Amino acid sequence: MVPKVELLGVKNFAVLLFTPDSVRGARFDRADKSWKLTRFAAVPLDKENPAASWKSVLKEIEHRDGLLLLTGALPGGVFFQFKSADLPNREQRGAVDLELPRHLMNIPEKRMLQFAASAVGDDLQVNVGVYVFEESSLNGISAKMTQSACRADGFIYPFLAVEPGDPELYLPEIEAGFSFAKGAWNPVNNPDAAVEATLKNWQEILRKQLSFPEDKSNGFDLAEMFPILVVARLFASGKFERNRSALAVLPEKLRPVRFRGHLIVTTLLLVLIAANILWHYGRIWTADYTRYSALQKENKKLKRDIDLARRNSKRLQKEQKEMERVIESGAGDPDVIQKFALLSNALPGNVLVSSIRWSDSSVDMILQCEDAKLDLPSIINPLGYWKIGQLQQRQTGDSAVATITLKLIPNVKKAVPVKGSKRGKK
């Protein structure tokens, strides 16, 4: 048994039957596990204004935006069944094309067809019902649909609902004079008896999936609504949904565009959400960028301040070192001038001081003298301030001038106060 398949979110559907003399319709609503016929109508076809009859029926059954199926017979249409393997609809269509020459004497050049496969049998085969017709056969109902502003989800030929094992089906509104049973058409000699037998044998089958009033109850005429119930059974069993692509023959312009408003609103909401997200992250980005720029400026300022501090630090360190050097340096000898005068007076007139370097630790002098036998110790020692640390005298060749290198070291113990200095006074 093939599991039941339903359209997601479908709470009601309607079936509209058109015949050469009338227009009939019924609406079915979901009730627990079955579909209940809740409204029905039948009006004679207005030959001058057929669209008015269509509008009247659709209004009476209160069809608005639910699923709508059309049913009836198209001019020149041919129905047949054949056994086939259980194939997807695309591959099954190829099998249908191969069967056309066996069942049609003349295959229409511009043909359209719809087919529906039954459940897989014990022999792993399916019964495929096929309805073939000229493309121009849809012009009549297309015009009526356009004039009545009717949009339908599909057209279903009633005999496509026949399953293997179903009893004989006779629908005089669809195929007058012929009934269908066990995959073949059979002539009907007694139409009234055939209708009665069909209604009797099919009621139990239909009531397994559909709920509808008893015959002649509250104006309900079973014979009048019977083709509609057959098509409703095809939908309720899930056969429509399983074979939807194979049953599609109506032009796209005649099919309803569902959820258009929902799609528009959804699109607008998505655009608003996207704009809101962009605005939100734009604000975050702007705030982050502003803060980043401020931090960049602050970082540059800090770098300038650091460089300035480093330069000032180096300058201060240099000044500090200079101050430390000055502080660490001695105050010097306050009697240096007197000492220098004593030393100058003590030296003979024939001695020339060519170089002198005076420091706290020593006095370095280079002397030049014509007297090679100059006795410097006898000159320096009486002064008392220095003692000779180094004495070197040299005379080159026949030169009469001798060069003397003299290093004097302070002699603290034997220092003699300089005449006139404060140190000499007691």
Tab-separated table of C-alpha atoms in Angstrom:
chain	number	residue	atom	x	y	z
A	1	MET	CA	0.000	0.000	0.000
A	2	VAL	CA	1.375	3.386	-0.984
A	3	PRO	CA	1.507	5.800	1.951
A	4	LYS	CA	-0.791	8.766	1.893
A	5	VAL	CA	0.774	11.963	0.590
A	6	GLU	CA	-0.694	15.389	1.324
A	7	LEU	CA	0.102	18.902	0.290
A	8	LEU	CA	1.826	20.721	3.107
A	9	GLY	CA	-0.504	23.257	4.701
A	10	VAL	CA	-3.590	22.475	2.530
A	11	LYS	CA	-6.663	22.786	4.737
A	12	ASN	CA	-9.263	22.738	1.985
A	13	PHE	CA	-9.603	22.154	-1.730
A	14	ALA	CA	-12.316	22.447	-4.352
A	15	VAL	CA	-13.222	20.575	-7.519
A	16	LEU	CA	-14.999	22.279	-10.407
A	17	LEU	CA	-16.708	20.099	-13.040
A	18	PHE	CA	-17.579	21.605	-16.406
A	19	THR	CA	-19.888	19.862	-18.887
A	20	PRO	CA	-21.574	21.080	-22.069
A	21	ASP	CA	-24.747	21.820	-20.075
A	22	SER	CA	-23.718	22.731	-16.527
A	23	VAL	CA	-21.062	23.778	-14.073
A	24	ARG	CA	-20.769	21.978	-10.737
A	25	GLY	CA	-18.471	22.415	-7.816
A	26	ALA	CA	-17.757	21.169	-4.312
A	27	ARG	CA	-15.494	22.217	-1.490
A	28	PHE	CA	-13.778	19.775	0.856
A	29	ASP	CA	-12.348	20.661	4.269
A	30	ARG	CA	-9.934	18.689	6.382
A	31	ALA	CA	-11.754	16.765	9.142
A	32	ASP	CA	-9.529	14.529	11.277
A	33	LYS	CA	-8.137	11.887	8.917
A	34	SER	CA	-10.602	12.423	6.061
A	35	TRP	CA	-11.875	15.188	3.811
A	36	LYS	CA	-15.418	16.400	4.367
A	37	LEU	CA	-17.621	17.825	1.613
A	38	THR	CA	-18.836	21.056	3.215
A	39	ARG	CA	-20.320	23.027	0.323
A	40	PHE	CA	-21.586	22.126	-3.156
A	41	ALA	CA	-23.356	23.850	-6.031
A	42	ALA	CA	-24.587	23.152	-9.544
A	43	VAL	CA	-25.874	25.697	-12.078
A	44	PRO	CA	-26.896	25.377	-15.740
A	45	LEU	CA	-24.308	26.701	-18.157
A	46	ASP	CA	-25.146	30.132	-19.521
A	47	LYS	CA	-24.374	29.704	-23.207
A	48	GLU	CA	-24.070	33.436	-23.779
A	49	ASN	CA	-21.941	34.101	-20.692
A	50	PRO	CA	-20.297	30.859	-19.494
A	51	ALA	CA	-17.929	32.799	-17.240
A	52	ALA	CA	-20.907	33.962	-15.152
A	53	SER	CA	-21.801	30.331	-14.390
A	54	TRP	CA	-18.214	29.609	-13.315
A	55	LYS	CA	-18.169	32.662	-11.043
A	56	SER	CA	-21.540	31.716	-9.543
A	57	VAL	CA	-20.411	28.203	-8.584
A	58	LEU	CA	-17.088	29.381	-7.169
A	59	LYS	CA	-18.930	31.959	-5.082
A	60	GLU	CA	-21.464	29.442	-3.749
A	61	ILE	CA	-18.829	26.965	-2.649
A	62	GLU	CA	-16.876	29.892	-1.123
A	63	HIS	CA	-13.661	29.102	-2.929
A	64	ARG	CA	-11.094	31.818	-2.273
A	65	ASP	CA	-7.450	30.892	-2.078
A	66	GLY	CA	-7.543	27.136	-1.501
A	67	LEU	CA	-6.389	24.531	-3.973
A	68	LEU	CA	-8.693	24.202	-7.018
A	69	LEU	CA	-8.882	21.296	-9.466
A	70	LEU	CA	-10.797	21.339	-12.727
A	71	THR	CA	-12.329	18.221	-14.223
A	72	GLY	CA	-14.293	17.336	-17.314
A	73	ALA	CA	-13.735	16.070	-20.858
A	74	LEU	CA	-11.762	17.905	-23.529
A	75	PRO	CA	-12.684	17.732	-27.241
A	76	GLY	CA	-10.927	14.838	-28.968
A	77	GLY	CA	-9.374	13.532	-25.753
A	78	VAL	CA	-8.473	9.809	-25.506
A	79	PHE	CA	-7.939	7.820	-22.296
A	80	PHE	CA	-6.214	4.451	-21.930
A	81	GLN	CA	-4.313	2.383	-19.384
A	82	PHE	CA	-1.243	0.172	-19.706
A	83	LYS	CA	1.084	-1.727	-17.405
A	84	SER	CA	4.575	-0.395	-16.832
A	85	ALA	CA	7.494	-0.604	-14.457
A	86	ASP	CA	7.594	1.715	-11.441
A	87	LEU	CA	9.585	4.617	-12.908
A	88	PRO	CA	10.066	8.297	-12.070
A	89	ASN	CA	7.718	10.614	-13.942
A	90	ARG	CA	10.365	11.726	-16.431
A	91	GLU	CA	11.243	8.172	-17.463
A	92	GLN	CA	7.578	7.134	-17.327
A	93	ARG	CA	6.724	9.826	-19.864
A	94	GLY	CA	9.055	8.125	-22.318
A	95	ALA	CA	7.215	4.839	-21.752
A	96	VAL	CA	3.907	6.653	-22.383
A	97	ASP	CA	5.192	7.995	-25.715
A	98	LEU	CA	6.081	4.460	-26.760
A	99	GLU	CA	2.519	3.290	-25.941
A	100	LEU	CA	0.742	5.966	-27.966
A	101	PRO	CA	0.899	4.116	-31.339
A	102	ARG	CA	-0.715	1.042	-29.745
A	103	HIS	CA	-3.761	2.956	-28.473
A	104	LEU	CA	-4.268	5.844	-30.929
A	105	MET	CA	-4.902	5.501	-34.624
A	106	ASN	CA	-3.877	9.098	-35.255
A	107	ILE	CA	-1.397	10.685	-32.889
A	108	PRO	CA	-1.977	14.456	-32.664
A	109	GLU	CA	0.962	16.481	-33.952
A	110	LYS	CA	0.587	19.148	-31.231
A	111	ARG	CA	-0.451	16.874	-28.451
A	112	MET	CA	-0.579	17.220	-24.710
A	113	LEU	CA	-0.929	14.417	-22.254
A	114	GLN	CA	-1.238	13.736	-18.560
A	115	PHE	CA	-0.763	10.456	-16.767
A	116	ALA	CA	-0.898	8.994	-13.270
A	117	ALA	CA	0.573	5.724	-12.017
A	118	SER	CA	-1.147	3.499	-9.474
A	119	ALA	CA	0.437	1.729	-6.528
A	120	VAL	CA	2.949	-1.023	-7.239
A	121	GLY	CA	1.185	-4.402	-7.535
A	122	ASP	CA	2.312	-7.856	-6.548
A	123	ASP	CA	3.935	-8.225	-9.961
A	124	LEU	CA	6.053	-5.116	-9.247
A	125	GLN	CA	4.230	-3.271	-12.018
A	126	VAL	CA	2.005	-0.208	-12.027
A	127	ASN	CA	-1.106	0.684	-13.975
A	128	VAL	CA	-0.565	3.958	-15.814
A	129	GLY	CA	-3.616	5.940	-16.889
A	130	VAL	CA	-3.004	8.306	-19.801
A	131	TYR	CA	-5.181	11.105	-21.202
A	132	VAL	CA	-4.093	12.516	-24.591
A	133	PHE	CA	-5.615	15.520	-26.363
A	134	GLU	CA	-4.855	18.265	-28.853
A	135	GLU	CA	-3.141	21.343	-27.468
A	136	SER	CA	-5.955	23.488	-28.896
A	137	SER	CA	-8.505	21.567	-26.805
A	138	LEU	CA	-7.553	23.740	-23.817
A	139	ASN	CA	-8.602	26.942	-25.580
A	140	GLY	CA	-12.223	26.631	-24.449
A	141	ILE	CA	-11.575	26.293	-20.731
A	142	SER	CA	-8.683	28.779	-20.936
A	143	ALA	CA	-11.089	31.413	-22.226
A	144	LYS	CA	-13.665	30.659	-19.499
A	145	MET	CA	-10.984	30.752	-16.800
A	146	THR	CA	-9.668	34.078	-18.061
A	147	GLN	CA	-13.141	35.634	-18.270
A	148	SER	CA	-14.116	34.404	-14.795
A	149	ALA	CA	-10.731	35.364	-13.246
A	150	CYS	CA	-10.356	31.742	-12.193
A	151	ARG	CA	-6.981	30.230	-11.437
A	152	ALA	CA	-6.688	26.455	-11.001
A	153	ASP	CA	-3.897	24.232	-9.694
A	154	GLY	CA	-4.581	21.599	-12.321
A	155	PHE	CA	-6.916	19.827	-14.689
A	156	ILE	CA	-7.697	16.176	-13.852
A	157	TYR	CA	-9.478	13.798	-16.187
A	158	PRO	CA	-11.779	11.760	-13.849
A	159	PHE	CA	-10.837	8.312	-15.122
A	160	LEU	CA	-7.218	8.930	-14.058
A	161	ALA	CA	-8.466	8.147	-10.541
A	162	VAL	CA	-9.239	4.524	-11.430
A	163	GLU	CA	-7.026	2.032	-9.571
A	164	PRO	CA	-6.522	-1.691	-10.265
A	165	GLY	CA	-9.334	-3.601	-8.615
A	166	ASP	CA	-11.843	-0.735	-8.810
A	167	PRO	CA	-15.343	-1.660	-10.027
A	168	GLU	CA	-16.773	-0.535	-13.337
A	169	LEU	CA	-16.947	3.258	-13.642
A	170	TYR	CA	-19.558	5.001	-15.757
A	171	LEU	CA	-19.634	8.794	-15.975
A	172	PRO	CA	-22.177	9.897	-18.600
A	173	GLU	CA	-21.105	13.575	-18.278
A	174	ILE	CA	-17.576	12.622	-19.290
A	175	GLU	CA	-17.893	9.627	-21.665
A	176	ALA	CA	-21.503	9.035	-22.663
A	177	GLY	CA	-22.186	5.465	-23.800
A	178	PHE	CA	-18.995	3.894	-22.427
A	179	SER	CA	-17.862	2.622	-19.061
A	180	PHE	CA	-14.336	1.762	-17.987
A	181	ALA	CA	-13.406	-1.469	-16.198
A	182	LYS	CA	-10.235	-3.573	-15.932
A	183	GLY	CA	-8.247	-1.280	-18.231
A	184	ALA	CA	-10.714	-1.299	-21.139
A	185	TRP	CA	-13.675	0.693	-22.463
A	186	ASN	CA	-16.990	-1.109	-22.642
A	187	PRO	CA	-20.188	0.046	-24.404
A	188	VAL	CA	-23.190	0.783	-22.171
A	189	ASN	CA	-26.561	-0.466	-23.380
A	190	ASN	CA	-28.592	0.631	-20.339
A	191	PRO	CA	-27.280	4.001	-19.069
A	192	ASP	CA	-29.642	4.252	-16.070
A	193	ALA	CA	-28.715	0.804	-14.815
A	194	ALA	CA	-25.027	1.535	-15.369
A	195	VAL	CA	-25.268	4.768	-13.348
A	196	GLU	CA	-27.103	2.978	-10.518
A	197	ALA	CA	-24.533	0.173	-10.428
A	198	THR	CA	-21.638	2.651	-10.440
A	199	LEU	CA	-23.067	4.662	-7.542
A	200	LYS	CA	-23.765	1.524	-5.531
A	201	ASN	CA	-20.333	-0.047	-6.069
A	202	TRP	CA	-18.293	3.139	-5.616
A	203	GLN	CA	-19.907	4.629	-2.501
A	204	GLU	CA	-18.021	2.395	-0.098
A	205	ILE	CA	-14.746	3.065	-1.892
A	206	LEU	CA	-15.236	6.835	-1.812
A	207	ARG	CA	-16.306	6.947	1.843
A	208	LYS	CA	-12.973	5.423	2.929
A	209	GLN	CA	-11.315	8.788	2.311
A	210	LEU	CA	-14.179	11.252	1.843
A	211	SER	CA	-17.099	12.278	3.999
A	212	PHE	CA	-20.224	13.461	2.122
A	213	PRO	CA	-24.003	13.563	2.797
A	214	GLU	CA	-26.383	10.762	1.996
A	215	ASP	CA	-28.068	10.886	-1.395
A	216	LYS	CA	-31.001	13.339	-1.590
A	217	SER	CA	-30.083	14.762	1.839
A	218	ASN	CA	-30.270	18.565	2.100
A	219	GLY	CA	-30.377	18.919	-1.664
A	220	PHE	CA	-27.316	16.706	-2.220
A	221	ASP	CA	-27.536	14.627	-5.388
A	222	LEU	CA	-24.922	11.867	-5.409
A	223	ALA	CA	-25.223	11.219	-9.138
A	224	GLU	CA	-24.742	14.920	-9.865
A	225	MET	CA	-21.638	15.225	-7.672
A	226	PHE	CA	-20.222	11.778	-8.405
A	227	PRO	CA	-17.507	12.831	-10.964
A	228	ILE	CA	-16.345	15.456	-8.465
A	229	LEU	CA	-16.103	12.819	-5.700
A	230	VAL	CA	-14.020	10.580	-7.974
A	231	VAL	CA	-11.506	13.385	-8.580
A	232	ALA	CA	-11.556	14.300	-4.865
A	233	ARG	CA	-10.639	10.692	-4.088
A	234	LEU	CA	-7.576	11.017	-6.352
A	235	PHE	CA	-6.446	14.061	-4.367
A	236	ALA	CA	-7.257	12.592	-0.940
A	237	SER	CA	-5.335	9.388	-1.688
A	238	GLY	CA	-2.157	11.379	-2.421
A	239	LYS	CA	-2.108	10.334	-6.062
A	240	PHE	CA	-2.320	13.945	-7.198
A	241	GLU	CA	0.732	14.997	-5.233
A	242	ARG	CA	2.788	11.948	-6.274
A	243	ASN	CA	2.018	12.566	-9.951
A	244	ARG	CA	1.692	16.335	-9.906
A	245	SER	CA	4.334	17.033	-12.530
A	246	ALA	CA	2.886	14.329	-14.809
A	247	LEU	CA	-0.644	15.768	-14.458
A	248	ALA	CA	0.303	19.386	-15.171
A	249	VAL	CA	-1.247	20.542	-18.457
A	250	LEU	CA	-2.602	24.019	-17.662
A	251	PRO	CA	-0.507	26.957	-18.874
A	252	GLU	CA	1.399	28.778	-16.177
A	253	LYS	CA	-0.685	31.937	-16.665
A	254	LEU	CA	-3.821	30.006	-15.634
A	255	ARG	CA	-2.285	28.625	-12.434
A	256	PRO	CA	-2.416	30.620	-9.190
A	257	VAL	CA	0.658	32.290	-7.826
A	258	ARG	CA	0.472	31.298	-4.193
A	259	PHE	CA	2.112	33.103	-1.343
A	260	ARG	CA	2.960	36.094	-3.554
A	261	GLY	CA	2.041	38.469	-0.744
A	262	HIS	CA	3.976	36.349	1.722
A	263	LEU	CA	6.993	36.358	-0.563
A	264	ILE	CA	6.803	40.134	-0.985
A	265	VAL	CA	6.498	40.667	2.761
A	266	THR	CA	9.281	38.134	3.381
A	267	THR	CA	11.507	39.893	0.874
A	268	LEU	CA	10.792	43.282	2.451
A	269	LEU	CA	11.490	41.879	5.908
A	270	LEU	CA	14.732	40.327	4.715
A	271	VAL	CA	15.740	43.657	3.165
A	272	LEU	CA	14.877	45.454	6.425
A	273	ILE	CA	16.779	42.856	8.452
A	274	ALA	CA	19.775	43.183	6.143
A	275	ALA	CA	19.565	46.997	6.379
A	276	ASN	CA	19.275	46.781	10.160
A	277	ILE	CA	22.274	44.462	10.348
A	278	LEU	CA	24.284	46.759	8.074
A	279	TRP	CA	23.227	49.812	10.120
A	280	HIS	CA	24.071	48.055	13.382
A	281	TYR	CA	27.477	46.910	12.240
A	282	GLY	CA	27.988	50.250	10.490
A	283	ARG	CA	27.512	52.012	13.813
A	284	ILE	CA	29.888	49.585	15.494
A	285	TRP	CA	32.438	50.042	12.703
A	286	THR	CA	32.092	53.835	12.838
A	287	ALA	CA	32.516	53.862	16.628
A	288	ASP	CA	35.485	51.480	16.393
A	289	TYR	CA	37.032	53.544	13.601
A	290	THR	CA	36.561	56.782	15.567
A	291	ARG	CA	38.123	55.229	18.652
A	292	TYR	CA	40.898	53.709	16.544
A	293	SER	CA	41.660	57.120	15.013
A	294	ALA	CA	41.674	58.714	18.474
A	295	LEU	CA	44.005	56.010	19.754
A	296	GLN	CA	46.238	56.467	16.719
A	297	LYS	CA	46.457	60.207	17.403
A	298	GLU	CA	47.078	59.572	21.088
A	299	ASN	CA	49.729	57.001	20.212
A	300	LYS	CA	51.502	59.479	17.923
A	301	LYS	CA	51.338	62.134	20.644
A	302	LEU	CA	52.743	59.675	23.191
A	303	LYS	CA	55.569	58.806	20.793
A	304	ARG	CA	56.374	62.508	20.386
A	305	ASP	CA	56.262	62.973	24.154
A	306	ILE	CA	58.489	59.934	24.656
A	307	ASP	CA	61.003	61.192	22.074
A	308	LEU	CA	60.995	64.624	23.716
A	309	ALA	CA	61.440	63.044	27.154
A	310	ARG	CA	64.305	60.938	25.838
A	311	ARG	CA	66.022	64.009	24.387
A	312	ASN	CA	65.495	65.956	27.618
A	313	SER	CA	66.732	62.956	29.594
A	314	LYS	CA	69.888	62.724	27.507
A	315	ARG	CA	70.451	66.476	27.878
A	316	LEU	CA	69.880	66.300	31.635
A	317	GLN	CA	72.130	63.251	31.930
A	318	LYS	CA	74.831	65.141	30.059
A	319	GLU	CA	74.409	68.170	32.302
A	320	GLN	CA	74.395	65.917	35.383
A	321	LYS	CA	77.587	64.216	34.308
A	322	GLU	CA	79.150	67.610	33.702
A	323	MET	CA	78.035	68.772	37.147
A	324	GLU	CA	79.321	65.556	38.729
A	325	ARG	CA	82.619	66.053	36.955
A	326	VAL	CA	82.799	69.613	38.214
A	327	ILE	CA	81.792	68.522	41.723
A	328	GLU	CA	84.281	65.671	41.777
A	329	SER	CA	87.063	67.891	40.492
A	330	GLY	CA	89.294	69.486	43.175
A	331	ALA	CA	89.058	73.116	44.193
A	332	GLY	CA	92.638	73.624	43.118
A	333	ASP	CA	95.532	75.205	44.954
A	334	PRO	CA	94.769	78.791	46.055
A	335	ASP	CA	98.521	79.566	46.141
A	336	VAL	CA	99.226	78.381	42.624
A	337	ILE	CA	100.118	81.845	41.424
A	338	GLN	CA	102.599	82.424	44.222
A	339	LYS	CA	104.044	78.971	43.733
A	340	PHE	CA	104.328	79.542	40.028
A	341	ALA	CA	106.115	82.848	40.776
A	342	LEU	CA	108.535	81.180	43.208
A	343	LEU	CA	109.322	78.486	40.654
A	344	SER	CA	109.827	81.098	37.952
A	345	ASN	CA	112.119	83.171	40.165
A	346	ALA	CA	114.134	80.131	41.221
A	347	LEU	CA	115.002	79.118	37.677
A	348	PRO	CA	118.196	80.709	36.249
A	349	GLY	CA	117.859	83.265	33.511
A	350	ASN	CA	119.457	80.952	30.946
A	351	VAL	CA	116.643	78.389	31.320
A	352	LEU	CA	113.710	78.543	28.936
A	353	VAL	CA	110.439	76.783	29.894
A	354	SER	CA	109.083	75.556	26.581
A	355	SER	CA	106.200	73.529	28.023
A	356	ILE	CA	104.452	73.224	31.380
A	357	ARG	CA	101.417	71.252	32.543
A	358	TRP	CA	100.302	71.916	36.090
A	359	SER	CA	97.881	69.577	37.906
A	360	ASP	CA	97.049	68.603	41.462
A	361	SER	CA	99.250	65.556	41.299
A	362	SER	CA	102.276	66.873	39.419
A	363	VAL	CA	103.953	69.566	37.414
A	364	ASP	CA	105.360	68.429	34.079
A	365	MET	CA	107.902	70.765	32.456
A	366	ILE	CA	110.160	70.750	29.434
A	367	LEU	CA	113.147	73.039	29.848
A	368	GLN	CA	115.846	74.151	27.497
A	369	CYS	CA	119.175	75.369	28.895
A	370	GLU	CA	122.620	76.259	27.548
A	371	ASP	CA	124.201	74.974	30.743
A	372	ALA	CA	124.565	71.232	30.437
A	373	LYS	CA	125.603	70.999	34.076
A	374	LEU	CA	122.537	72.709	35.497
A	375	ASP	CA	121.848	71.380	39.007
A	376	LEU	CA	118.028	71.374	39.194
A	377	PRO	CA	117.742	69.515	42.531
A	378	SER	CA	119.625	72.308	44.268
A	379	ILE	CA	117.181	74.772	42.742
A	380	ILE	CA	113.905	72.854	43.371
A	381	ASN	CA	114.478	71.288	46.792
A	382	PRO	CA	114.852	74.570	48.707
A	383	LEU	CA	111.399	75.617	47.565
A	384	GLY	CA	109.882	72.850	49.715
A	385	TYR	CA	106.680	72.415	47.725
A	386	TRP	CA	107.925	69.782	45.290
A	387	LYS	CA	110.334	66.986	44.980
A	388	ILE	CA	111.711	65.758	41.721
A	389	GLY	CA	109.801	62.751	40.533
A	390	GLN	CA	111.519	62.438	37.161
A	391	LEU	CA	114.452	64.200	35.587
A	392	GLN	CA	115.795	63.525	32.160
A	393	GLN	CA	118.363	65.630	30.333
A	394	ARG	CA	119.558	65.115	26.802
A	395	GLN	CA	121.759	66.990	24.379
A	396	THR	CA	122.051	66.088	20.740
A	397	GLY	CA	125.250	66.291	18.716
A	398	ASP	CA	127.193	69.465	18.907
A	399	SER	CA	124.166	71.474	20.037
A	400	ALA	CA	124.911	73.828	22.901
A	401	VAL	CA	121.292	73.602	24.136
A	402	ALA	CA	120.199	70.776	26.431
A	403	THR	CA	116.552	69.631	26.697
A	404	ILE	CA	115.427	68.736	30.183
A	405	THR	CA	112.189	66.847	30.971
A	406	LEU	CA	111.213	67.511	34.552
A	407	LYS	CA	108.362	66.045	36.622
A	408	LEU	CA	107.716	67.567	40.020
A	409	ILE	CA	105.612	65.842	42.690
A	410	PRO	CA	104.060	67.784	45.579
A	411	ASN	CA	106.082	67.489	48.779
A	412	VAL	CA	103.479	67.944	51.493
A	413	LYS	CA	105.681	67.259	54.514
A	414	LYS	CA	108.374	69.771	53.600
A	415	ALA	CA	106.013	72.402	52.237
A	416	VAL	CA	107.074	75.896	53.234
A	417	PRO	CA	104.461	78.592	53.459
A	418	VAL	CA	104.628	81.075	50.718
A	419	LYS	CA	105.507	84.514	51.917
A	420	GLY	CA	102.418	86.635	52.005
A	421	SER	CA	99.858	83.762	51.843
A	422	LYS	CA	97.214	83.145	54.508
A	423	ARG	CA	98.545	79.618	55.059
A	424	GLY	CA	101.906	81.012	56.182
A	425	LYS	CA	100.329	83.009	58.973
A	426	LYS	CA	99.723	81.507	62.410
